[in-house]
PDB file of C-alpha atoms in Angstrom:
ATOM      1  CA  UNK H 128     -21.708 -53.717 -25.662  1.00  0.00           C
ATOM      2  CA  UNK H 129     -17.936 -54.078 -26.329  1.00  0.00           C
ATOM      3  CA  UNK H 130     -17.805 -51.072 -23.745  1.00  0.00           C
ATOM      4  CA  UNK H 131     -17.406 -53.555 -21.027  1.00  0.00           C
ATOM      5  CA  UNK H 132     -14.386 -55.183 -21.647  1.00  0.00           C
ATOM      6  CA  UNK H 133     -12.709 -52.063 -22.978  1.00  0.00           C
ATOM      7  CA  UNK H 134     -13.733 -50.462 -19.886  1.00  0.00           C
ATOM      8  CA  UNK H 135     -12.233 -53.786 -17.435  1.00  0.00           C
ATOM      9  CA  UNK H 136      -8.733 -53.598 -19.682  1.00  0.00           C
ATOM     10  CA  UNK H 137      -8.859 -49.751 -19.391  1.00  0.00           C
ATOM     11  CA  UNK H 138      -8.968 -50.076 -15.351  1.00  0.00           C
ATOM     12  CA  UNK H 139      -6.410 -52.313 -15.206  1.00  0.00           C
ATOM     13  CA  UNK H 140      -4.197 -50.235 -17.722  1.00  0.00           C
ATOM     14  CA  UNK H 141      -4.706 -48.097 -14.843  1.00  0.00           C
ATOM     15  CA  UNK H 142      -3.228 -50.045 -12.700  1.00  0.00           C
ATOM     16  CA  UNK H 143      -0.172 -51.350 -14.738  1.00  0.00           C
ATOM     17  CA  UNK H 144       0.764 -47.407 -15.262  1.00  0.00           C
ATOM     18  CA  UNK H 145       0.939 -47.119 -11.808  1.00  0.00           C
ATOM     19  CA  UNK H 146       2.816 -50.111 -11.208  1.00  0.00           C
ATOM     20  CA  UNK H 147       5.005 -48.736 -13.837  1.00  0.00           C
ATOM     21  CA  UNK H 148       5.812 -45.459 -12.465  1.00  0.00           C
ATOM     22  CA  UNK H 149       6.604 -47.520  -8.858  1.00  0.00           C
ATOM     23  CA  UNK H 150       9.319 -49.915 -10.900  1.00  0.00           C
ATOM     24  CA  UNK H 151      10.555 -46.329 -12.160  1.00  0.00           C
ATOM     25  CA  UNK H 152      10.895 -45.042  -8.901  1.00  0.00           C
ATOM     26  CA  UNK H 153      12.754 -48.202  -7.322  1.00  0.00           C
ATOM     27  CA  UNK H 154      14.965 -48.427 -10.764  1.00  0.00           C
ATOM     28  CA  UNK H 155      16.282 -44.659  -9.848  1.00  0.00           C
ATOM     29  CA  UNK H 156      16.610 -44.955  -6.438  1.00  0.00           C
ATOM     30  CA  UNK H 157      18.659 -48.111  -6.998  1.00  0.00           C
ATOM     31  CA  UNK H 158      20.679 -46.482  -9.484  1.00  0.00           C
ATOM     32  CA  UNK H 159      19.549 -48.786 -12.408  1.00  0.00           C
ATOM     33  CA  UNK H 160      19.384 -47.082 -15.376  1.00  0.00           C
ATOM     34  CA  UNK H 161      17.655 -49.111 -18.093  1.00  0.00           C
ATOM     35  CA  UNK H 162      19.055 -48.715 -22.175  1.00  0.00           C
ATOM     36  CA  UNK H 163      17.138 -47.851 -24.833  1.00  0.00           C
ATOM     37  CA  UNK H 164      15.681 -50.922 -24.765  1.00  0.00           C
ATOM     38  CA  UNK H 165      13.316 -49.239 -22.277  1.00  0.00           C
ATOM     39  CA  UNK H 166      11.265 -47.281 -25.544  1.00  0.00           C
ATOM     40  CA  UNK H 167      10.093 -50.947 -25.933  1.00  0.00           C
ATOM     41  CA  UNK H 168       7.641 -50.770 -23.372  1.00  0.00           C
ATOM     42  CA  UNK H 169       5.421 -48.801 -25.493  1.00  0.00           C
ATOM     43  CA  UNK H 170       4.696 -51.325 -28.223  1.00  0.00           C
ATOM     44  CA  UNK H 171       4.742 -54.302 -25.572  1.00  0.00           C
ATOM     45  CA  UNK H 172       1.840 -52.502 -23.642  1.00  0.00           C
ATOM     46  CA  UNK H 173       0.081 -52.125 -26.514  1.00  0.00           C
ATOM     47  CA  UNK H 174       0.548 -56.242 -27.908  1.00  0.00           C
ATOM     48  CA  UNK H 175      -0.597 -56.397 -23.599  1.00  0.00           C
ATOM     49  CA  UNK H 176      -3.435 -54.505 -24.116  1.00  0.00           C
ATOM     50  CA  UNK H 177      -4.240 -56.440 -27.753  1.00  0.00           C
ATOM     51  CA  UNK H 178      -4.035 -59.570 -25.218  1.00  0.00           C
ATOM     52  CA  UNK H 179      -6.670 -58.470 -22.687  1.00  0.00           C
ATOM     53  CA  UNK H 180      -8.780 -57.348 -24.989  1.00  0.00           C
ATOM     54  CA  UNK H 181      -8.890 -60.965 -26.846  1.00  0.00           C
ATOM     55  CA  UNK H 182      -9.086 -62.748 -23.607  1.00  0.00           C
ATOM     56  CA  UNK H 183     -11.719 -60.266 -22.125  1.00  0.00           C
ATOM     57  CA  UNK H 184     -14.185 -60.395 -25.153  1.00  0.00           C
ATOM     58  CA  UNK H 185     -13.910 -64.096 -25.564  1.00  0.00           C
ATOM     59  CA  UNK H 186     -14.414 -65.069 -21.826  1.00  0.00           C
ATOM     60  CA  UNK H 187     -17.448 -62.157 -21.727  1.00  0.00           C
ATOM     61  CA  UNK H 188     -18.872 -63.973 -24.478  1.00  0.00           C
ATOM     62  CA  UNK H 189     -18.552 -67.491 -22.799  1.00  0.00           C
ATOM     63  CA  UNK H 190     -19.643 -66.242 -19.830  1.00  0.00           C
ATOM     64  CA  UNK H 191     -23.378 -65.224 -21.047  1.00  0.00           C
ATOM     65  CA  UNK H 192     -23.975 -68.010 -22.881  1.00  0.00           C
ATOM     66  CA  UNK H 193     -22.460 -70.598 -20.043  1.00  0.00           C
ATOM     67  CA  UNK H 194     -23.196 -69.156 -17.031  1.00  0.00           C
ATOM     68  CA  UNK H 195     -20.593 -72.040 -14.848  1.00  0.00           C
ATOM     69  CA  UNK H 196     -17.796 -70.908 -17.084  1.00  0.00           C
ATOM     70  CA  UNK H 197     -16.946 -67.863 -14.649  1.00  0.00           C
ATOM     71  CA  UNK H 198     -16.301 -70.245 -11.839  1.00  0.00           C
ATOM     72  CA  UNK H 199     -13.591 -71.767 -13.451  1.00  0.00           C
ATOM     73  CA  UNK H 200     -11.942 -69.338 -15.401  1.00  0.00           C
ATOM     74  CA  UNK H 201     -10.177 -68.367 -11.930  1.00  0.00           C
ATOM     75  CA  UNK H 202      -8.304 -71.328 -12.165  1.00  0.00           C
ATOM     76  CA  UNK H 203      -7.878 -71.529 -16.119  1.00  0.00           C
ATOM     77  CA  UNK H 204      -5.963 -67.958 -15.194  1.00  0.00           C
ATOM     78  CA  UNK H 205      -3.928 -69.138 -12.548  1.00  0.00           C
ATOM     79  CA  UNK H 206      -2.987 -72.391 -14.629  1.00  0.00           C
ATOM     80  CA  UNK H 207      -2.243 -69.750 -17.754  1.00  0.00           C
ATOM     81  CA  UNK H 208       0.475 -68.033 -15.158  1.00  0.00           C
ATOM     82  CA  UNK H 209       2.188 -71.505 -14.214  1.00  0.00           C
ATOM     83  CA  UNK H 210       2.450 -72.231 -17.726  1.00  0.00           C
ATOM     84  CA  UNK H 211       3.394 -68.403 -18.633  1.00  0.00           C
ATOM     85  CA  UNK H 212       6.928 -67.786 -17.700  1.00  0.00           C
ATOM     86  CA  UNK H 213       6.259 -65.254 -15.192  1.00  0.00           C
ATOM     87  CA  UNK H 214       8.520 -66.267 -12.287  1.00  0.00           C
ATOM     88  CA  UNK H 215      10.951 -68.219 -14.169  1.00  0.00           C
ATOM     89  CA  UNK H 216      12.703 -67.837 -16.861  1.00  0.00           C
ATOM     90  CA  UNK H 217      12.650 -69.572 -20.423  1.00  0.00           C
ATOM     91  CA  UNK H 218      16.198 -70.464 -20.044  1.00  0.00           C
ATOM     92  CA  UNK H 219      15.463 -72.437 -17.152  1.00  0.00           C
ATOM     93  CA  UNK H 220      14.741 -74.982 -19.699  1.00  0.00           C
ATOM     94  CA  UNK H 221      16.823 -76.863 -21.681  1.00  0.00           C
ATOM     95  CA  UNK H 222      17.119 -75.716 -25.174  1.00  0.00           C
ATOM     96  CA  UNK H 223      14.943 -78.875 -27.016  1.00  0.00           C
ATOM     97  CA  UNK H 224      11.993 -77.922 -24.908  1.00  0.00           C
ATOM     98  CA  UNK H 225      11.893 -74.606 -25.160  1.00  0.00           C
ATOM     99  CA  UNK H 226       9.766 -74.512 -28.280  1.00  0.00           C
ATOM    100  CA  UNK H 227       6.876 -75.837 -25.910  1.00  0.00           C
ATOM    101  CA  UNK H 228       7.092 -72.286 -24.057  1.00  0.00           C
ATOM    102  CA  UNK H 229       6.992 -70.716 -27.254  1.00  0.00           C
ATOM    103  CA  UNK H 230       4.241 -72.067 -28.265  1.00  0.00           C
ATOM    104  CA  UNK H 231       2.288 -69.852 -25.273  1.00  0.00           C
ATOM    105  CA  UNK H 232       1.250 -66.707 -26.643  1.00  0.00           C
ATOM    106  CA  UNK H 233       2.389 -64.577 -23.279  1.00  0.00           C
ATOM    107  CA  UNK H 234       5.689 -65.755 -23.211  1.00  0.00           C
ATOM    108  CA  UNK H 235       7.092 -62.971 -26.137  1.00  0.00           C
ATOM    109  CA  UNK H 236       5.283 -60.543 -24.424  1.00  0.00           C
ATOM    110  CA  UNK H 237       6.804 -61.653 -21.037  1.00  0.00           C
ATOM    111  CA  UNK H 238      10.449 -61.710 -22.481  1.00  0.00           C
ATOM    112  CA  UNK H 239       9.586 -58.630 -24.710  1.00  0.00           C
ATOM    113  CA  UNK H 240       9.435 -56.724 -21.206  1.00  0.00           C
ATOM    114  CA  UNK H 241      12.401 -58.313 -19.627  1.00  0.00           C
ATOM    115  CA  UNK H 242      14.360 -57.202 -22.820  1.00  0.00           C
ATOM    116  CA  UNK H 243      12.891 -54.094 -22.122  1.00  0.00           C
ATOM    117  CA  UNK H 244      13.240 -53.487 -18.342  1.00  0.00           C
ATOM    118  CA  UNK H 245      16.380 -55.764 -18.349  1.00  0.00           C
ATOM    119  CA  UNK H 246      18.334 -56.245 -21.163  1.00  0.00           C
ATOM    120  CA  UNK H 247      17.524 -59.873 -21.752  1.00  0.00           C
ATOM    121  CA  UNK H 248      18.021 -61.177 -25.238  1.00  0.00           C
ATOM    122  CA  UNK H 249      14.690 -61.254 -27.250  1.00  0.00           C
ATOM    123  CA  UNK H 250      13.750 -64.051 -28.951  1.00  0.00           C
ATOM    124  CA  UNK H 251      11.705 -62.653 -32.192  1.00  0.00           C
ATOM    125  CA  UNK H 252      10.019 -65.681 -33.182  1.00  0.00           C
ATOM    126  CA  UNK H 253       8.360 -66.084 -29.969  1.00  0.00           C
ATOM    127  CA  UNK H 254       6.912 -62.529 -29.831  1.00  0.00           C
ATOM    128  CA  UNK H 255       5.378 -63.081 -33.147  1.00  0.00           C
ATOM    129  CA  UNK H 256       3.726 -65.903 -32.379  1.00  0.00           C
ATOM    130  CA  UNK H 257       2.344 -63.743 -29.478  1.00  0.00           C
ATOM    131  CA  UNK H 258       1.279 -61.290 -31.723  1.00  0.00           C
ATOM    132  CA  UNK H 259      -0.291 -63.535 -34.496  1.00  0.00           C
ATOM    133  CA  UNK H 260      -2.023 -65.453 -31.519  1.00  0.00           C
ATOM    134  CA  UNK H 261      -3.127 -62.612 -29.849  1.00  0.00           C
ATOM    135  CA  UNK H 262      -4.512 -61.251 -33.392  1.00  0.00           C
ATOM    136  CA  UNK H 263      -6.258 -64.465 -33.892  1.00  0.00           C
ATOM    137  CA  UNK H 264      -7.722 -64.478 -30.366  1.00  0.00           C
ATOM    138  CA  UNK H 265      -9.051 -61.062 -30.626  1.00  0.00           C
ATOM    139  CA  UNK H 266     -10.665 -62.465 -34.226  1.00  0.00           C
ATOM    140  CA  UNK H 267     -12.173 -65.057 -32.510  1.00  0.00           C
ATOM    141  CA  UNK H 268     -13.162 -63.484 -29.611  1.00  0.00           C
ATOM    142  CA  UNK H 269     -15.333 -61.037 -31.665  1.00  0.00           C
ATOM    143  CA  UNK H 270     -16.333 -63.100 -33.569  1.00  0.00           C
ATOM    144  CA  UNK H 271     -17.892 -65.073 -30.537  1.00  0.00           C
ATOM    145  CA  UNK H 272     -19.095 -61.724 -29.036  1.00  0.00           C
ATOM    146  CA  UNK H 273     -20.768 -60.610 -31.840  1.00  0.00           C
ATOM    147  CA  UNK H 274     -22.669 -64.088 -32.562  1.00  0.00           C
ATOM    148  CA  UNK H 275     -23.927 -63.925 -28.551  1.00  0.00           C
ATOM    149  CA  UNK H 276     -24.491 -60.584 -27.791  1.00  0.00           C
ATOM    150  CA  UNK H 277     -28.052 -61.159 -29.269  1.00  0.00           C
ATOM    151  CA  UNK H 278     -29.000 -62.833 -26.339  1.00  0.00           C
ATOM    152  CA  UNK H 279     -27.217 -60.369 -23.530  1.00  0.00           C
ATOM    153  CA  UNK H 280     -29.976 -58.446 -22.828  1.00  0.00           C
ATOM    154  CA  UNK H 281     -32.182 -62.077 -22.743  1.00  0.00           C
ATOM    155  CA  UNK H 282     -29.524 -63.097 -20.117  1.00  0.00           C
ATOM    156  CA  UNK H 283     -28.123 -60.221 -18.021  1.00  0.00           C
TER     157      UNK H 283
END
């Protein structure tokens, strides 16, 4: 039964590779030619995949046993993205409050790939909190799974 949300991050590690390939293309074509840092990728994809996977398996387990919890995990995600620093950087904050940030498990991966793509200075405590978090989550969200997937066939 854990097929499912393998098979939901697998599609969308479709996806990402594609994007991928597309940031590739425009990096060459703009004559920006990333360092080494670029091998980082790799590892960050996999800590992104480690992510999904914790998230999927926990939310497929919620969302058999409360059936109103997929109506508003559209908006827990899009609140996760606000709070993620996505669009903005974590220097846009002063230095005091940047712990807050840290404190969200995507943001190492997030700056892991802009030290990747971009050269941006890493900041090492905040990507392993991501990956102790992430660990955690996918603990959690197995162990979840694996107490409600009894009842899956009772409720799908």
């Amino acid at each position: 039964r854990l097929i499912f949300p393998f098979a939901a991050v697998g599609a969308h590690l479709v996806d990402f590779a594609i994007s991928f390939a597309i940031l590739a293309g425009m990096m060459a074509y703009f004559g920006f030619a990333p360092g080494l840092n670029i091998l980082a990728v790799l590892p960050l994809t996999l800590l992104t995949i480690l992510a999904a996977l914790s998230v999927g398996v926990l939310v497929s387990a919620l969302n058999t046993a409360y059936r109103d919890f997929r109506h508003l995990l559209p908006f827990l995600i899009q609140l996760w993205m606000f709070l993620s620093p996505v669009i903005y950087p974590v220097s846009i904050l002063p230095e005091r409050y940047r712990w807050v940030l840290w404190l969200n498990p995507l943001t190492g991966i997030i700056d892991g790939y802009r030290y990747a793509v971009l050269g941006s200075p890493l900041h090492w405590a905040s990507l392993a909190i991501s990956i102790a978090a992430m660990a955690a989550a996918l603990f959690l969200g197995l162990v979840v799974f694996r107490r409600t997937e009894r009842r899956f066939a009772d409720i799908v």
